[in-house]
Amino acid sequence: MRLGVVTPLANEEHSVTELLDRTLAQLSADDRVFCVLDRVSKDRTRDLVSERAGCDPRVVLVWAPENRCVVDAYFRGYRTALAAGCRWVLEMDGGLSHQPEEIPQFIRAMEQGYDYVGGCRFMPAGGYSGPWSRYLISRGGGVLSNLLLGTHMRDMTGGFECFSRRALEAVLARGVRSRAHFFQTEIKVLMHQFTWTEVPIHYRNPSKSVGTASLKEAFRNLWELVRENRGTVTSGSAAPPRVPARPRAATVPPPVPGASAPGLVAVLTTIQPPTACVEKLGASLAAAGAGLIVIGDKKGPTQFEQAGAEFVPLARQHELPFQLARLLPTGHYARKNLGYLLALRRGAACIYETDDDNAPNEHWQPRGVVARAQAVAPRVWMNAYRAFTTENIWPRGLPLDRVADPASGAHDPATPLADYHCPIQQGLADGAPDVDAVWRLVLDRPFEFRRGPSVWLPPGTWCPFNSQTTWWWPEAYPLLYLPSYCSFRMTDIWRSFVAQRCLWELGHGLVFHAAEATQDRNPHNLMRDFKDEIPGYTQNDAIVARLSNLSLTAGRGAVADNLVRCYEALTATGIFPRDELPLVRGWVEDVQAASAVPMTRAA
């Protein structure tokens, strides 16, 4: 895909049709317009964009109810465009202050090899039409920024601009401090580290005033940029501005180490008698007053001698009152879904899932839905492992072309801690961490992550997570579903992409914790693993692109419907066969039925 045009919209029902008509007239069949809307828009703009998207595939509606400010809207659009595979990303105003007919000159400049092309109102052939007060603020702000920061662009405050992939990924990796329009200046400072040029534009009909609060924020952030970047812009070593943590209100305190967790139920699946790892898990669960459900399969024992464990062999599974008991294939990891349903039926307040070759370490403890963590800067892909090591390692499911990208693992360890409401949390494992077959074939060795603060990935930032030491809370229970019609090595990874996309509609991000388990890995045929992972190597980017562009509904009541819509979309694009959909719909009905049963605890 060549060009993605990102345009946040809010209450533009009277002009959005003209905007799309004029913009699409400048684009090729391979380009896209990403219209970002959120709850600020109260009129019919979303409906009009949705209708246009239904008849023109170049129009993409990006519904982002999690947005808190205009910066969130732009960054959500950036991430969506990059995830869709766009080579260049152009941003423009949604109210026709920017002229779509000037898009071709940005394209011509990008074709010359520039990483960044900025639209300039204050150069020959450029123009400005609007109140003089706004002109003085924009022009004066640019002059002041260049004077104090040592930058050289003639327009340091405009928002009609085009980025290469690598330039925009640097923006997402570093983030911005401002939560208002000064973020454009922060970006332009960073762009001085890339090849850049400016083209003349005509800016028309801006709003008549700039709020006092916005001006104060601009001056405050300009001063912070001066402190960070003085003398460094031309040397290419500008200190990265930071995105401040935006904690959600924490209503439940984090758990006290060693405290009991009587509502906790652990779930695993196995084809062997109790391992040493399972015995250690059982001891940790017993100390916390928690239950354990073990799901068998056609291979493996008919009995499971483990104190405190409820073992469900295949013969008993067929008697369970769940549609999935009859629909799930045997000999597949997805039979673990039955364990989740049994945990729901027993009124689990939290579900901890793991495998029979993972043992809790000395740091393992029952967790709470509120996690204290450092926020990572928004980006498309995050290698969460790099927050806990400087060595070359990546989680299974991370696209291979992101492994060598330093932006994917960048994280500022000085980021302040904050409390985040996170109904899905992933713990790391030492010993034999969860990695792909490529890492094991080339770099395999015993591995230990360093201890460090947990990290929170904001909505819009992807990272695969697994099913080996993962915590779930009730509002995310419908997202536990493991698909059946994919390989064993992809079922939990592809689930993680669907779960993250639906999680964002709840306004929540994902948390990764430092290692809380040690994996004594069961024997694997690595070449077979590699073969089973090929669908992920070749399709993970396409999956997240499709999910990023999907319009879902915000709120807890829509979680199950959003899950179904995600699988319908992935089925329509050929990721899953249509045979997957009856299982997804059966799962949703089973979850609803299991959640309605009076609460009892697993033995």
XYZ file of C-alpha atoms in Angstrom:
603
model
C 0.000 0.000 0.000
C 1.467 3.371 -1.016
C -0.159 6.242 0.902
C -2.403 6.431 3.947
C -4.119 9.755 4.688
C -4.938 10.152 8.393
C -7.647 12.669 9.217
C -9.292 12.898 12.653
C -12.929 13.970 12.399
C -15.429 15.372 14.893
C -18.866 16.781 14.083
C -18.094 17.256 10.388
C -21.373 15.991 8.926
C -21.768 19.086 6.744
C -18.297 18.840 5.176
C -17.138 15.218 5.385
C -18.623 14.237 2.017
C -16.809 17.105 0.305
C -13.619 16.222 2.180
C -13.738 12.612 0.981
C -14.680 13.527 -2.581
C -11.811 15.976 -2.921
C -9.286 13.755 -1.136
C -10.100 10.561 -3.031
C -9.764 12.443 -6.312
C -6.049 12.853 -5.508
C -5.405 9.211 -4.605
C -4.741 5.999 -6.483
C -6.625 2.726 -6.051
C -3.842 1.514 -3.724
C -4.143 4.450 -1.291
C -6.358 4.755 1.779
C -8.040 7.479 3.846
C -8.197 6.645 7.559
C -11.001 8.637 9.196
C -10.478 8.633 12.965
C -13.568 9.272 15.090
C -14.240 9.048 18.794
C -16.862 10.036 21.330
C -16.283 13.765 20.778
C -18.223 13.464 17.537
C -21.951 13.671 18.339
C -23.503 14.130 14.895
C -23.836 11.823 11.854
C -20.185 12.008 10.785
C -19.496 8.405 11.788
C -22.533 7.131 9.894
C -21.576 9.050 6.758
C -18.015 7.729 6.837
C -19.258 4.203 7.456
C -21.595 4.441 4.460
C -18.779 5.710 2.258
C -16.455 2.948 3.481
C -19.090 0.397 2.482
C -18.929 1.457 -1.155
C -15.291 2.581 -1.500
C -12.553 0.336 -0.038
C -10.161 3.294 0.030
C -12.125 4.793 2.939
C -11.429 3.242 6.339
C -13.408 4.146 9.468
C -11.235 4.025 12.588
C -13.479 4.106 15.661
C -11.367 5.004 18.715
C -13.567 5.481 21.798
C -10.497 5.241 24.034
C -9.186 8.626 22.811
C -8.710 11.244 25.515
C -7.482 14.137 23.361
C -6.621 15.183 19.817
C -3.137 13.673 20.135
C -4.642 10.255 20.849
C -6.725 10.584 17.680
C -3.707 11.320 15.494
C -1.614 8.566 17.065
C -4.407 6.032 16.640
C -4.559 6.971 12.976
C -0.778 6.667 12.624
C -0.777 3.172 14.121
C -3.669 2.023 11.977
C -2.061 3.275 8.773
C 1.249 1.599 9.580
C -0.465 -1.637 10.543
C -2.256 -1.575 7.181
C 1.135 -1.560 5.460
C 1.244 2.026 4.200
C 4.620 3.129 2.826
C 3.887 6.803 3.500
C 1.444 8.394 5.955
C 0.036 11.887 5.379
C -1.940 13.723 8.026
C -4.381 16.514 7.312
C -7.141 18.404 9.045
C -10.663 17.017 8.728
C -12.369 20.393 8.466
C -10.970 21.422 5.063
C -8.492 23.886 6.531
C -5.986 21.934 4.445
C -6.619 21.668 0.720
C -6.754 18.061 -0.575
C -5.690 19.284 -4.032
C -2.227 19.924 -2.557
C -1.666 16.254 -1.677
C 0.144 15.482 -4.976
C 3.026 17.800 -4.135
C 3.631 15.825 -0.929
C 3.670 12.616 -2.971
C 6.145 14.073 -5.465
C 8.485 15.081 -2.651
C 8.262 11.663 -0.982
C 9.081 10.033 -4.312
C 12.387 11.933 -4.206
C 13.334 9.944 -1.091
C 12.539 12.304 1.782
C 11.495 10.842 5.141
C 9.397 13.874 6.030
C 7.609 16.552 4.019
C 6.038 19.428 5.943
C 3.417 21.754 4.575
C 4.471 25.376 4.978
C 2.174 28.393 5.083
C 5.013 30.897 5.371
C 7.085 30.325 2.223
C 6.732 31.704 -1.311
C 3.602 30.286 -2.982
C 2.207 29.364 0.445
C -0.707 31.154 2.013
C -2.848 31.766 5.072
C -6.475 32.880 5.246
C -7.888 33.558 8.687
C -7.722 35.777 11.781
C -4.516 37.719 12.304
C -4.371 36.566 15.911
C -3.984 32.968 14.789
C -1.421 33.984 12.183
C 0.709 35.759 14.768
C 0.543 32.790 17.137
C 1.508 30.289 14.426
C 4.191 32.433 12.830
C 5.584 33.665 16.126
C 5.560 30.165 17.598
C 7.613 28.907 14.681
C 10.161 31.718 14.923
C 10.496 31.233 18.684
C 10.882 27.459 18.337
C 13.624 27.801 15.731
C 15.413 30.418 17.820
C 15.346 28.393 21.043
C 15.696 24.877 19.634
C 18.087 25.438 16.756
C 15.610 23.996 14.259
C 15.276 25.275 10.690
C 11.755 24.679 9.342
C 9.816 27.742 8.277
C 6.554 26.284 9.600
C 7.045 24.622 12.997
C 3.383 24.508 14.029
C 1.449 23.177 11.034
C -0.248 19.803 10.775
C -0.352 19.101 7.021
C 2.613 16.732 6.699
C 3.767 13.378 5.317
C 6.024 10.713 6.876
C 7.940 7.676 5.690
C 7.327 4.487 7.673
C 10.632 4.705 9.501
C 10.112 8.347 10.441
C 6.604 7.762 11.756
C 7.644 4.654 13.669
C 10.277 6.806 15.382
C 7.528 9.247 16.365
C 5.431 6.432 17.845
C 8.400 4.902 19.649
C 9.456 8.188 21.242
C 6.020 9.649 21.852
C 5.173 13.259 22.675
C 4.634 15.180 25.867
C 1.913 17.549 24.690
C -1.759 16.583 24.841
C -2.787 19.452 22.519
C -1.640 20.878 19.177
C 1.907 21.673 20.314
C 2.633 17.994 19.640
C 3.157 19.038 15.997
C 6.176 21.086 17.041
C 7.566 18.180 19.079
C 7.291 15.949 16.008
C 9.007 18.505 13.763
C 11.931 18.710 16.196
C 12.355 14.956 15.901
C 12.054 15.103 12.104
C 15.261 17.160 11.956
C 17.039 13.849 12.517
C 15.672 12.584 9.174
C 15.811 13.833 5.592
C 13.153 16.512 5.268
C 11.815 19.284 3.097
C 8.857 21.685 3.024
C 6.258 22.381 0.338
C 3.936 25.411 0.101
C 0.357 24.993 1.276
C -2.690 27.231 1.683
C -4.356 27.165 5.087
C -7.924 28.447 5.288
C -10.706 29.126 7.777
C -9.055 28.210 11.078
C -10.971 28.771 14.305
C -10.891 32.329 15.571
C -9.202 31.802 18.909
C -6.716 29.689 20.785
C -7.536 28.928 24.394
C -5.384 30.287 27.192
C -4.853 26.764 28.540
C -3.529 25.609 25.153
C -1.108 28.520 24.966
C 0.159 27.857 28.491
C 0.646 24.202 27.670
C 2.516 25.118 24.485
C 4.929 27.444 26.318
C 5.466 24.905 29.095
C 6.259 22.122 26.643
C 8.445 24.415 24.521
C 10.528 25.179 27.586
C 10.858 21.450 28.353
C 11.972 20.832 24.776
C 14.561 23.578 25.115
C 15.935 21.939 28.257
C 16.087 18.518 26.619
C 17.277 19.479 23.142
C 19.534 22.514 23.588
C 22.453 22.036 21.260
C 21.403 18.547 20.169
C 19.021 18.999 17.227
C 21.673 19.279 14.564
C 23.769 16.494 16.108
C 20.958 13.986 15.763
C 20.880 13.047 19.435
C 17.815 14.880 20.678
C 16.465 13.443 23.901
C 13.085 11.837 23.298
C 10.045 13.618 24.686
C 7.938 11.381 26.802
C 4.287 10.447 26.800
C 3.103 10.857 30.389
C 1.450 7.867 31.986
C -2.306 8.227 31.887
C -3.506 6.027 34.729
C -7.056 4.912 35.073
C -8.655 5.454 38.435
C -7.710 2.534 40.661
C -10.598 1.395 42.798
C -9.054 -1.874 43.996
C -5.618 -1.989 45.662
C -3.002 -4.426 44.359
C -2.885 -7.758 46.226
C -0.673 -8.124 49.257
C 2.105 -10.686 48.746
C 1.176 -13.968 50.406
C -2.500 -13.049 50.685
C -5.119 -15.657 49.910
C -7.128 -15.570 46.690
C -10.191 -17.771 47.223
C -11.813 -16.647 43.961
C -8.789 -17.653 41.888
C -9.035 -20.716 39.610
C -6.072 -21.975 37.563
C -6.574 -23.847 34.284
C -4.184 -26.020 32.311
C -4.321 -28.869 29.810
C -2.063 -31.921 29.806
C -1.380 -35.292 28.203
C 0.857 -36.607 31.001
C 0.710 -37.392 34.723
C 1.403 -34.556 37.177
C 4.793 -33.025 36.428
C 7.099 -31.441 38.973
C 5.940 -28.059 37.651
C 2.283 -28.932 38.244
C 3.060 -30.147 41.752
C 4.763 -26.833 42.533
C 1.826 -24.959 41.025
C -0.572 -26.976 43.148
C 1.329 -26.056 46.298
C 1.262 -22.360 45.429
C -2.462 -22.485 44.648
C -3.235 -24.376 47.844
C -1.380 -21.748 49.887
C -3.573 -19.097 48.238
C -6.809 -21.050 48.714
C -7.229 -21.305 44.944
C -8.527 -24.113 42.735
C -6.999 -25.984 39.788
C -8.799 -27.453 36.763
C -6.841 -29.841 34.533
C -8.180 -30.750 31.079
C -7.069 -34.030 29.493
C -7.165 -35.183 25.864
C -7.169 -38.418 23.859
C -3.518 -38.949 24.772
C -2.497 -39.024 28.379
C -3.732 -40.397 31.685
C -7.258 -41.339 32.652
C -6.465 -40.359 36.239
C -4.493 -37.445 37.645
C -3.176 -37.846 41.174
C -2.710 -34.231 42.222
C -4.031 -32.890 45.511
C -6.510 -30.056 45.015
C -6.848 -30.600 41.258
C -10.074 -31.325 39.419
C -9.075 -33.533 36.493
C -11.470 -33.749 33.546
C -10.519 -36.599 31.173
C -11.824 -36.736 27.618
C -14.629 -39.180 28.460
C -16.017 -36.824 31.098
C -15.674 -33.798 28.825
C -18.294 -35.255 26.481
C -20.774 -35.156 29.382
C -20.263 -31.458 30.126
C -23.249 -29.157 29.456
C -21.350 -27.075 26.914
C -21.814 -26.882 23.145
C -18.033 -26.726 22.783
C -17.658 -30.147 24.390
C -19.127 -31.617 21.199
C -17.642 -29.164 18.711
C -13.985 -28.982 19.729
C -11.522 -31.243 17.901
C -9.613 -33.786 19.971
C -5.849 -33.786 20.050
C -5.815 -29.968 20.074
C -4.754 -27.393 22.642
C -8.090 -25.613 22.156
C -9.756 -28.175 24.441
C -8.444 -25.893 27.174
C -11.550 -23.802 26.425
C -13.546 -26.329 28.464
C -11.396 -25.559 31.487
C -12.192 -21.879 31.161
C -15.914 -22.654 30.997
C -15.708 -24.849 34.095
C -13.896 -22.041 35.928
C -16.690 -19.648 34.946
C -19.276 -22.153 36.101
C -17.531 -22.277 39.468
C -17.724 -18.504 39.809
C -14.039 -17.704 39.312
C -13.173 -14.125 40.263
C -9.884 -14.505 38.380
C -8.597 -17.166 35.979
C -4.890 -17.969 35.882
C -3.891 -20.064 32.896
C -0.645 -21.937 32.528
C 0.921 -25.101 31.120
C 2.206 -28.282 32.717
C 5.852 -27.327 32.123
C 5.656 -23.937 33.920
C 6.327 -23.705 37.658
C 5.732 -20.595 39.783
C 8.967 -18.966 40.934
C 9.623 -17.134 44.182
C 8.016 -13.968 42.763
C 4.701 -15.614 41.856
C 1.697 -14.379 43.809
C -2.027 -13.899 43.172
C -2.561 -10.672 41.276
C -5.254 -8.025 41.272
C -6.945 -6.425 38.289
C -5.212 -3.138 39.111
C -1.543 -3.335 38.155
C 1.191 -0.889 39.000
C 3.262 -0.407 35.876
C 5.233 1.922 33.622
C 3.491 3.069 30.451
C 5.381 2.433 27.222
C 5.301 5.030 24.463
C 2.655 4.271 21.802
C 3.807 2.471 18.660
C 2.469 -0.182 16.295
C 4.464 -3.167 17.653
C 6.151 -3.472 21.037
C 8.659 -6.181 21.905
C 7.708 -6.353 25.586
C 10.592 -8.704 26.374
C 13.042 -5.859 25.764
C 11.650 -4.014 28.774
C 13.239 -6.784 30.871
C 16.492 -7.437 29.010
C 18.968 -5.865 26.631
C 19.645 -9.183 24.898
C 18.255 -10.239 21.534
C 15.033 -12.096 22.318
C 11.437 -11.644 21.238
C 8.033 -13.188 22.045
C 6.524 -15.845 19.834
C 4.277 -14.096 17.319
C 6.244 -10.856 16.939
C 6.673 -10.256 13.180
C 10.220 -11.195 12.233
C 10.794 -7.913 10.408
C 10.291 -6.130 13.754
C 12.956 -8.114 15.613
C 15.880 -5.939 14.480
C 13.905 -2.695 14.721
C 15.208 -0.819 17.798
C 11.990 1.199 17.975
C 9.943 -1.913 18.748
C 11.814 -2.545 22.003
C 12.573 1.011 23.091
C 11.442 1.843 26.629
C 12.470 4.530 29.096
C 13.160 2.812 32.466
C 12.724 6.158 34.211
C 9.023 6.307 33.274
C 6.986 6.901 36.446
C 4.814 4.110 37.815
C 1.033 4.421 37.794
C -1.950 2.186 38.537
C -3.792 0.685 35.551
C -6.992 -1.316 35.438
C -5.960 -4.329 33.328
C -8.286 -7.347 32.973
C -5.596 -9.240 31.000
C -2.040 -9.498 32.328
C 0.884 -11.573 31.044
C 3.779 -12.839 33.149
C 7.148 -13.761 31.653
C 8.936 -17.079 32.235
C 12.618 -17.707 32.878
C 14.498 -20.834 31.884
C 12.929 -21.535 28.494
C 10.909 -18.370 27.715
C 8.112 -18.452 25.173
C 9.849 -17.687 21.885
C 9.434 -18.839 18.301
C 11.246 -21.703 16.596
C 13.605 -19.299 14.820
C 15.036 -18.129 18.151
C 15.342 -21.674 19.460
C 16.995 -22.991 16.308
C 19.535 -20.157 16.179
C 19.963 -18.709 19.691
C 18.558 -21.260 22.139
C 20.030 -21.241 25.640
C 18.766 -21.038 29.231
C 17.570 -17.475 29.707
C 16.720 -15.256 32.654
C 15.036 -11.869 32.425
C 16.090 -9.120 34.788
C 13.734 -7.994 37.495
C 12.026 -4.706 36.786
C 8.742 -2.808 36.897
C 5.776 -4.130 34.975
C 4.976 -2.346 31.708
C 1.606 -1.197 30.369
C 0.963 -1.157 26.623
C -1.609 1.507 25.696
C -4.500 0.770 23.341
C -3.265 0.626 19.772
C 0.105 -0.924 20.619
C 0.369 -4.609 19.700
C 2.401 -7.336 21.368
C 1.597 -11.056 21.180
C 0.937 -12.779 24.487
C 0.639 -16.477 25.273
C -1.327 -18.854 27.498
C 1.492 -19.955 29.786
C 1.282 -17.612 32.770
C -1.607 -15.271 32.048
C -4.207 -13.660 34.299
C -7.797 -12.873 33.287
C -10.629 -11.054 35.051
C -14.402 -11.313 34.392
C -14.879 -8.423 31.963
C -12.357 -10.104 29.640
C -13.587 -13.711 30.093
C -15.265 -13.888 26.652
C -11.853 -13.147 25.123
C -10.326 -16.361 26.550
C -11.493 -18.296 23.485
C -8.733 -20.347 21.804
C -9.429 -20.966 18.083
C -9.365 -24.563 16.808
C -8.796 -24.229 13.066
C -5.186 -23.118 13.218
C -1.942 -24.707 14.335
C -1.078 -25.437 17.955
C 1.693 -22.829 17.779
C -0.688 -20.069 16.633
C -3.877 -20.657 18.612
C -2.936 -18.568 21.664
C -1.047 -15.972 19.586
C -3.935 -15.288 17.233
C -6.255 -15.260 20.230
C -4.032 -12.577 21.766
C -4.497 -10.293 18.755
C -8.292 -10.621 18.876
C -8.273 -10.132 22.654
C -6.151 -6.977 22.448
C -8.357 -5.442 19.777
C -11.476 -6.071 21.875
C -9.713 -4.932 25.044
C -9.124 -1.508 23.508
C -12.888 -1.056 23.114
C -13.050 -1.335 26.915
C -10.512 1.477 27.130
C -7.843 -0.833 28.586
C -4.289 -1.733 27.657
C -2.223 -4.859 28.319
C 0.301 -5.406 31.127
C 3.475 -7.511 31.068
C 5.105 -8.539 34.345
C 8.685 -9.589 35.067
C 9.228 -13.350 35.168
C 6.909 -15.045 37.636
C 7.465 -18.645 36.450
C 10.217 -20.954 35.269
C 9.573 -23.107 32.230
C 11.090 -26.602 32.155
C 10.084 -27.059 28.545
C 8.517 -30.298 27.382
C 10.371 -31.951 24.447
C 9.579 -30.298 21.092
C 10.449 -31.033 17.479
C 11.755 -27.590 16.557
C 11.424 -28.064 12.814
C 7.799 -29.106 13.306
C 7.312 -26.014 15.472
C 8.840 -23.906 12.705
C 6.449 -25.376 10.138
C 3.477 -24.761 12.448
C 4.568 -21.148 12.933
C 4.854 -20.303 9.215
C 1.227 -19.044 9.064
C 2.160 -16.570 11.782
C 5.393 -15.453 10.131
C 3.490 -14.685 6.936
C 0.135 -13.436 8.261
C 0.490 -11.760 11.674
C 0.901 -8.285 10.164
C -2.154 -8.854 7.953
C -4.191 -10.044 10.940
C -3.502 -6.952 13.028
C -4.089 -4.714 10.012
C -7.530 -6.246 9.490
C -8.358 -6.003 13.188
C -7.081 -2.412 13.393
C -9.421 -1.360 10.603
C -12.417 -3.153 12.080
C -15.187 -0.991 13.526
C -16.216 -2.403 16.910
C -18.539 -1.240 19.685
C -17.260 0.206 22.944
C -18.329 -0.998 26.379
C -18.478 -4.159 28.490
C -21.791 -5.235 27.047
C -20.285 -5.490 23.567
C -17.283 -7.741 24.344
C -18.834 -10.995 23.118
C -20.276 -9.398 19.982
C -16.906 -7.793 19.236
C -15.237 -11.198 19.581
C -17.584 -12.708 17.007
C -17.097 -9.773 14.630
C -13.317 -10.180 14.817
C -13.512 -13.855 13.871
C -16.024 -13.116 11.138
C -13.608 -10.555 9.687
C -10.643 -12.940 9.881
C -12.730 -15.674 8.295
C -13.756 -13.368 5.462
C -10.077 -12.640 4.733
C -9.150 -16.341 4.749
C -7.182 -16.468 7.993
C -9.656 -18.982 9.444
C -11.959 -21.371 7.572
C -15.686 -20.925 8.038
C -15.666 -24.016 10.292
C -14.311 -21.778 13.067
C -17.441 -19.631 13.331
C -19.814 -22.245 14.813
C -17.268 -22.810 17.591
C -16.953 -19.075 18.288
C -20.725 -18.652 18.501
C -21.067 -21.791 20.608
C -18.393 -20.454 22.933
C -20.258 -17.170 23.391
C -23.461 -19.006 24.295
C -21.555 -21.303 26.664
C -19.917 -18.319 28.386
C -23.274 -16.655 28.878
C -24.790 -19.856 30.268
C -21.814 -20.656 32.514
C -21.706 -17.141 33.911
C -25.388 -17.401 34.919
C -24.832 -20.464 37.134
C -24.781 -19.751 40.899
C -21.219 -19.394 42.155
C -19.426 -22.469 43.501
C -15.750 -23.076 43.841
C -13.563 -25.704 42.249
C -12.299 -28.265 44.704
